[in-house]
Amino acid sequence: MAYNHQEIEKKWQDRWEQAGIFHAKDGGEKQKFYCLIEFPYPSNAGLHIGHPRSYTALDVIARKRRHQGYNVLYPIGWDAFGLPTENYAIKMRRKPQDVTTENIATFKRQLRSLGLSFDWSREVNTTDPNYYKWTQWMFLEFFKAGLAYKTSQPINWCLSCKIGLANEEVVNGKCERCGGPTEKRDKEQWMIAITKYAERLLADLDGVHYLEKIKTQQRNWIGKSEGAEIDFVLNVPGQEPGKHNVTVFTTRPDTIFGATFLVVSPEVGKKWLDVGWNASESVREYVETSLKREEMDRTAEGTEKTGIDTGVVAINPANGKEIPVWIADYVLGNYGTGSIMAVPQHDERDRDFAQTFGLPIVDEPLVPFDEAVEKVAGRKKTNYKLRDWVFSRQRYWGEPIPLVWCEKHQWVAVPDEQLPVVLPEVERYEPTDTGESPLAAITDWVNTTCPTCGGPAKRETDTMPNWAGSSWYFLRYIDAHNDQAFASQDKLTYWMPVDLYNGGNEHTTLHLLYSRFWNKFLFDQGHVPTSEPYARRHSHGLVMASDGTKMSKSKGNGVNPDEIVSEYGADALRMYILFMGPFEEPVPWSLNGLIGVRRFLDKIERYVSEWIEVQTNNEVAGTVERTLKKVSDDIESFKFNTAVSTFMTLFNEIAGQSVTREQIKKILVVLGPFAPHLANECWEKIGEKGLVEEQPWPEFDARLLVQDEIEMGVQVNGKARAAIRISPTADEVTAKQLALAEEKVQKHIEGKEIVKIVYVPGRILNIVVK
RNA sequence: GCCGCGGUGGCGGAAUUGGUAGACGCGCAGGACUCAAAAUCCUGUAUGGGCAACCAUGUGAGGGUUCGAUUCCCUCCCGCGGCACCA
């Protein structure tokens, strides 16, 4: 018989709530443990079956820590600004505010049904003015520190979202959100100077405990490279020789003798033209067309190299030789100096180019790096691939940027006491093709007075990207209802840093990098106590559809968590999602797999129902202890799948016999983090009082962990031939005797000479014969 | 191209300071219970042969080290993720 999950899950969820046992205390004797999952984006699609993977895994850890006596903070909130909601609201002709409220209610109901041990009293919502007041305040801190600046620059413009994107949001030239094409547009944008922190973001990775692949990915993204800047004197036709020069960046100054031409990017070419370079018509045309080419097109794999000789000649400072200067779009305008010295002998791209255009390739000897730099009067220079963060969005559903433009005083920060600058509620907020934010049309709101001089002024109408609110939410959980500060210093000092943070790999170079930066900045301003926000970062794999492909709305191959919970129960979903495969890997969903886990839970329930207390059961004492230890260890190493299978093995072994009260209690406590509702139900069933959650994590009896007798393999010439029952500490003579007594062993050594016996106590005995 | 990870039954996956490969679950087959079904329980389930005791083969391919290799080394093939003309 199956147990009634709907009844018992509701029952225990209510009891937990009444007891308030998941509320973290801001201080006290206990050691703190701050456990964090990436807060969800409450889309109108509702909870995705993948969400519980991360949440239950950390729920298991959070619950275990509470048993172990920690003061655990496991909070939850909503990252609710953003495009999908806005687009949906536009389509439905509704207000994003209302849609968001509804979506959050749905998510909340769904998450609550899973029995996660969140501290709901600290719930945060990035779209709540009481929250974004502080997001705005922090932005102004960046502004006041000179790290936020407005500049006109080519940005990635998504044609269908009608929005400017950060570099990180453009994947293969396409919009990361909608997959649509992007183009370059010149636009005034607020930027935040994350590049000022490039070195620290890189160096401080050494001091945090992140999965190695996460560190590697961040390192690559920051892309540090050390080299030198070198000046080349130019001779421009029709101009006085030596009047101009060009600076190149290279990581290989040691190859400078092999430099046979220079290449400047079309962007640099444009600058030259702008200052009056009298170039040929074909050069102008090349610059024009390359600048129009989409990034994607320009950088795609296998793209034929294009370029044009400028007629300008440069002098190689190493050997005084004249070399031609070309313009080519394989050189990027926004990296290094936008110009390079081409060494076809040592660089594949330069060689390609040289071969395409018949430029010389010479093999010159290398000179030591430092010597080369000195000889040509170069300057050592470190460059990073990381770019400054495009912080403006021309959309409605985001935090207004709290700045005011005054003709006299230029950009002026809205004073603290006037924060938050509340997003005005309006009827129309569709994006515009002009690239202007919809807020620009609300003249009542836009027109204001300058905080400095009281004269007429206009509000900034761009909003922040949704990475803003998520860059600091972990700080707000610490003191979610504080209206004097984003959080009190005492509480921040108590809780920071986050001890364990789990989230998706897709955020490694976005949210994870942004929030590290944001926190470091706040640290420098004296607002937070730690330079790094997260002591440890782990990640989970996606839950795929049963055919191994990504779940998607259009394919209709998704799984609805509500249906699973109502039909099979939260405990079954929790335990299955942990069991389905290694936590860091993507794993396909299998309904049969889930049903199998549910069968196992029924088996537990049956076992406990039929349980009759016995005074001793030494038979299984070791098995029980080893299960507890293995499950404990597996939780620490994120091996939830084998933890679940260990429980299955245990129940297979104790089936048909009873265990003592102490034994069954320990089992239920350790089961608790995985299937908390059922564990409590069983706890009550065996006549125990209170909640499983109030029990200490069981201690293991080390003596019971050791088996006095094990089955050990016996090999002949490395091939398994028999197994003997033996003490794991038996001496070689005993082991040898037992092994040689085996019929199967005798058969294989008959008539042969024993050359050697390898005996590893408790592991193997190998008889080598010839 | 570069960086990282991986390749194990029909399927998801276990096992690595080198030590009986295939735990656990799914699926499948057979049986018990039942008038029957569901549920549950029991048995079997890498492959080939004997079709039972057993023998041989077997962790992407090929070499190597070792008493012993899924695990370490070399060469190669395939898949996944990230970066991608960053000089």
Short mmCIF file of N, CA, C and O in Angstrom, two decimals, chain A residues 16 22 35 37 52-66 72 74 114-118 574 578 640 672-674 676:
data_model
loop_
_atom_site.label_atom_id
_atom_site.label_comp_id
_atom_site.label_asym_id
_atom_site.label_seq_id
_atom_site.Cartn_x
_atom_site.Cartn_y
_atom_site.Cartn_z
N TRP A 16 6.12 22.42 10.69
CA TRP A 16 7.39 23.16 10.62
C TRP A 16 7.13 24.64 10.75
O TRP A 16 7.82 25.36 11.45
N PHE A 22 12.89 26.92 10.93
CA PHE A 22 13.84 27.25 9.87
C PHE A 22 14.25 28.72 9.89
O PHE A 22 14.91 29.20 8.99
N CYS A 35 23.93 29.44 3.59
CA CYS A 35 23.77 28.51 2.49
C CYS A 35 22.88 29.19 1.44
O CYS A 35 21.76 29.60 1.77
N ILE A 37 21.19 29.62 -2.57
CA ILE A 37 20.90 29.18 -3.95
C ILE A 37 20.58 30.44 -4.75
O ILE A 37 20.17 31.44 -4.19
N PRO A 52 14.20 22.60 -8.54
CA PRO A 52 14.38 21.83 -7.29
C PRO A 52 15.71 21.10 -7.19
O PRO A 52 16.09 20.66 -6.11
N ARG A 53 16.42 20.96 -8.29
CA ARG A 53 17.67 20.21 -8.20
C ARG A 53 18.65 20.94 -7.28
O ARG A 53 19.22 20.35 -6.37
N SER A 54 18.83 22.19 -7.55
CA SER A 54 19.73 22.98 -6.73
C SER A 54 19.13 23.17 -5.34
O SER A 54 19.83 23.04 -4.33
N TYR A 55 17.84 23.45 -5.29
CA TYR A 55 17.23 23.78 -4.00
C TYR A 55 17.21 22.61 -3.04
O TYR A 55 17.43 22.78 -1.85
N THR A 56 16.89 21.41 -3.55
CA THR A 56 16.85 20.28 -2.62
C THR A 56 18.27 19.87 -2.20
O THR A 56 18.48 19.50 -1.05
N ALA A 57 19.20 19.98 -3.11
CA ALA A 57 20.57 19.61 -2.75
C ALA A 57 21.05 20.48 -1.59
O ALA A 57 21.57 19.98 -0.58
N LEU A 58 20.89 21.79 -1.71
CA LEU A 58 21.34 22.64 -0.62
C LEU A 58 20.42 22.52 0.59
O LEU A 58 20.84 22.76 1.72
N ASP A 59 19.18 22.13 0.33
CA ASP A 59 18.27 21.89 1.46
C ASP A 59 18.79 20.72 2.30
O ASP A 59 18.74 20.75 3.53
N VAL A 60 19.29 19.71 1.63
CA VAL A 60 19.86 18.56 2.34
C VAL A 60 21.04 19.04 3.20
O VAL A 60 21.14 18.69 4.38
N ILE A 61 21.88 19.86 2.61
CA ILE A 61 23.04 20.35 3.36
C ILE A 61 22.61 21.26 4.51
O ILE A 61 23.09 21.12 5.64
N ALA A 62 21.67 22.16 4.22
CA ALA A 62 21.19 23.06 5.27
C ALA A 62 20.59 22.28 6.43
O ALA A 62 20.86 22.55 7.60
N ARG A 63 19.79 21.29 6.10
CA ARG A 63 19.15 20.48 7.15
C ARG A 63 20.20 19.70 7.95
O ARG A 63 20.11 19.59 9.16
N LYS A 64 21.17 19.16 7.24
CA LYS A 64 22.21 18.43 7.96
C LYS A 64 22.95 19.36 8.92
O LYS A 64 23.21 19.00 10.07
N ARG A 65 23.27 20.56 8.44
CA ARG A 65 23.98 21.51 9.30
C ARG A 65 23.17 21.86 10.55
O ARG A 65 23.72 22.03 11.63
N ARG A 66 21.85 21.98 10.39
CA ARG A 66 21.04 22.29 11.58
C ARG A 66 21.13 21.14 12.59
O ARG A 66 21.27 21.37 13.78
N VAL A 72 21.74 28.09 10.82
CA VAL A 72 21.74 28.06 9.36
C VAL A 72 20.86 29.14 8.77
O VAL A 72 19.71 29.30 9.17
N TYR A 74 19.21 29.90 5.28
CA TYR A 74 18.91 29.37 3.95
C TYR A 74 17.73 30.17 3.41
O TYR A 74 16.58 29.78 3.58
N LEU A 114 7.37 21.83 -1.80
CA LEU A 114 8.50 20.91 -1.85
C LEU A 114 9.13 20.64 -0.49
O LEU A 114 10.05 19.85 -0.37
N GLY A 115 8.65 21.35 0.52
CA GLY A 115 9.19 21.09 1.86
C GLY A 115 10.61 21.57 2.03
O GLY A 115 11.40 20.98 2.76
N LEU A 116 10.97 22.66 1.32
CA LEU A 116 12.32 23.20 1.45
C LEU A 116 12.40 24.02 2.74
O LEU A 116 11.47 24.71 3.10
N SER A 117 13.55 23.97 3.37
CA SER A 117 13.65 24.60 4.69
C SER A 117 14.11 26.05 4.60
O SER A 117 14.99 26.48 5.33
N PHE A 118 13.50 26.80 3.69
CA PHE A 118 13.84 28.21 3.56
C PHE A 118 13.35 29.01 4.77
O PHE A 118 12.32 28.68 5.35
N ARG A 574 11.95 15.06 -4.52
CA ARG A 574 13.23 15.44 -3.91
C ARG A 574 14.25 14.32 -4.05
O ARG A 574 15.38 14.51 -4.49
N LEU A 578 17.65 13.93 -6.67
CA LEU A 578 19.00 13.76 -6.15
C LEU A 578 19.62 12.45 -6.64
O LEU A 578 20.83 12.34 -6.79
N PHE A 640 24.94 13.09 -3.89
CA PHE A 640 23.59 12.78 -3.41
C PHE A 640 23.04 11.51 -4.06
O PHE A 640 22.26 10.80 -3.45
N GLY A 672 15.98 12.20 7.08
CA GLY A 672 15.24 13.46 7.17
C GLY A 672 15.57 14.49 6.09
O GLY A 672 14.67 15.02 5.44
N PRO A 673 16.83 14.82 5.87
CA PRO A 673 17.15 15.84 4.88
C PRO A 673 16.68 15.48 3.47
O PRO A 673 16.43 16.36 2.66
N PHE A 674 16.58 14.20 3.19
CA PHE A 674 16.20 13.77 1.84
C PHE A 674 14.68 13.73 1.67
O PHE A 674 14.15 14.23 0.70
N PRO A 676 11.98 14.68 4.10
CA PRO A 676 11.66 15.18 5.43
C PRO A 676 10.24 14.89 5.91
O PRO A 676 10.03 14.65 7.10
#
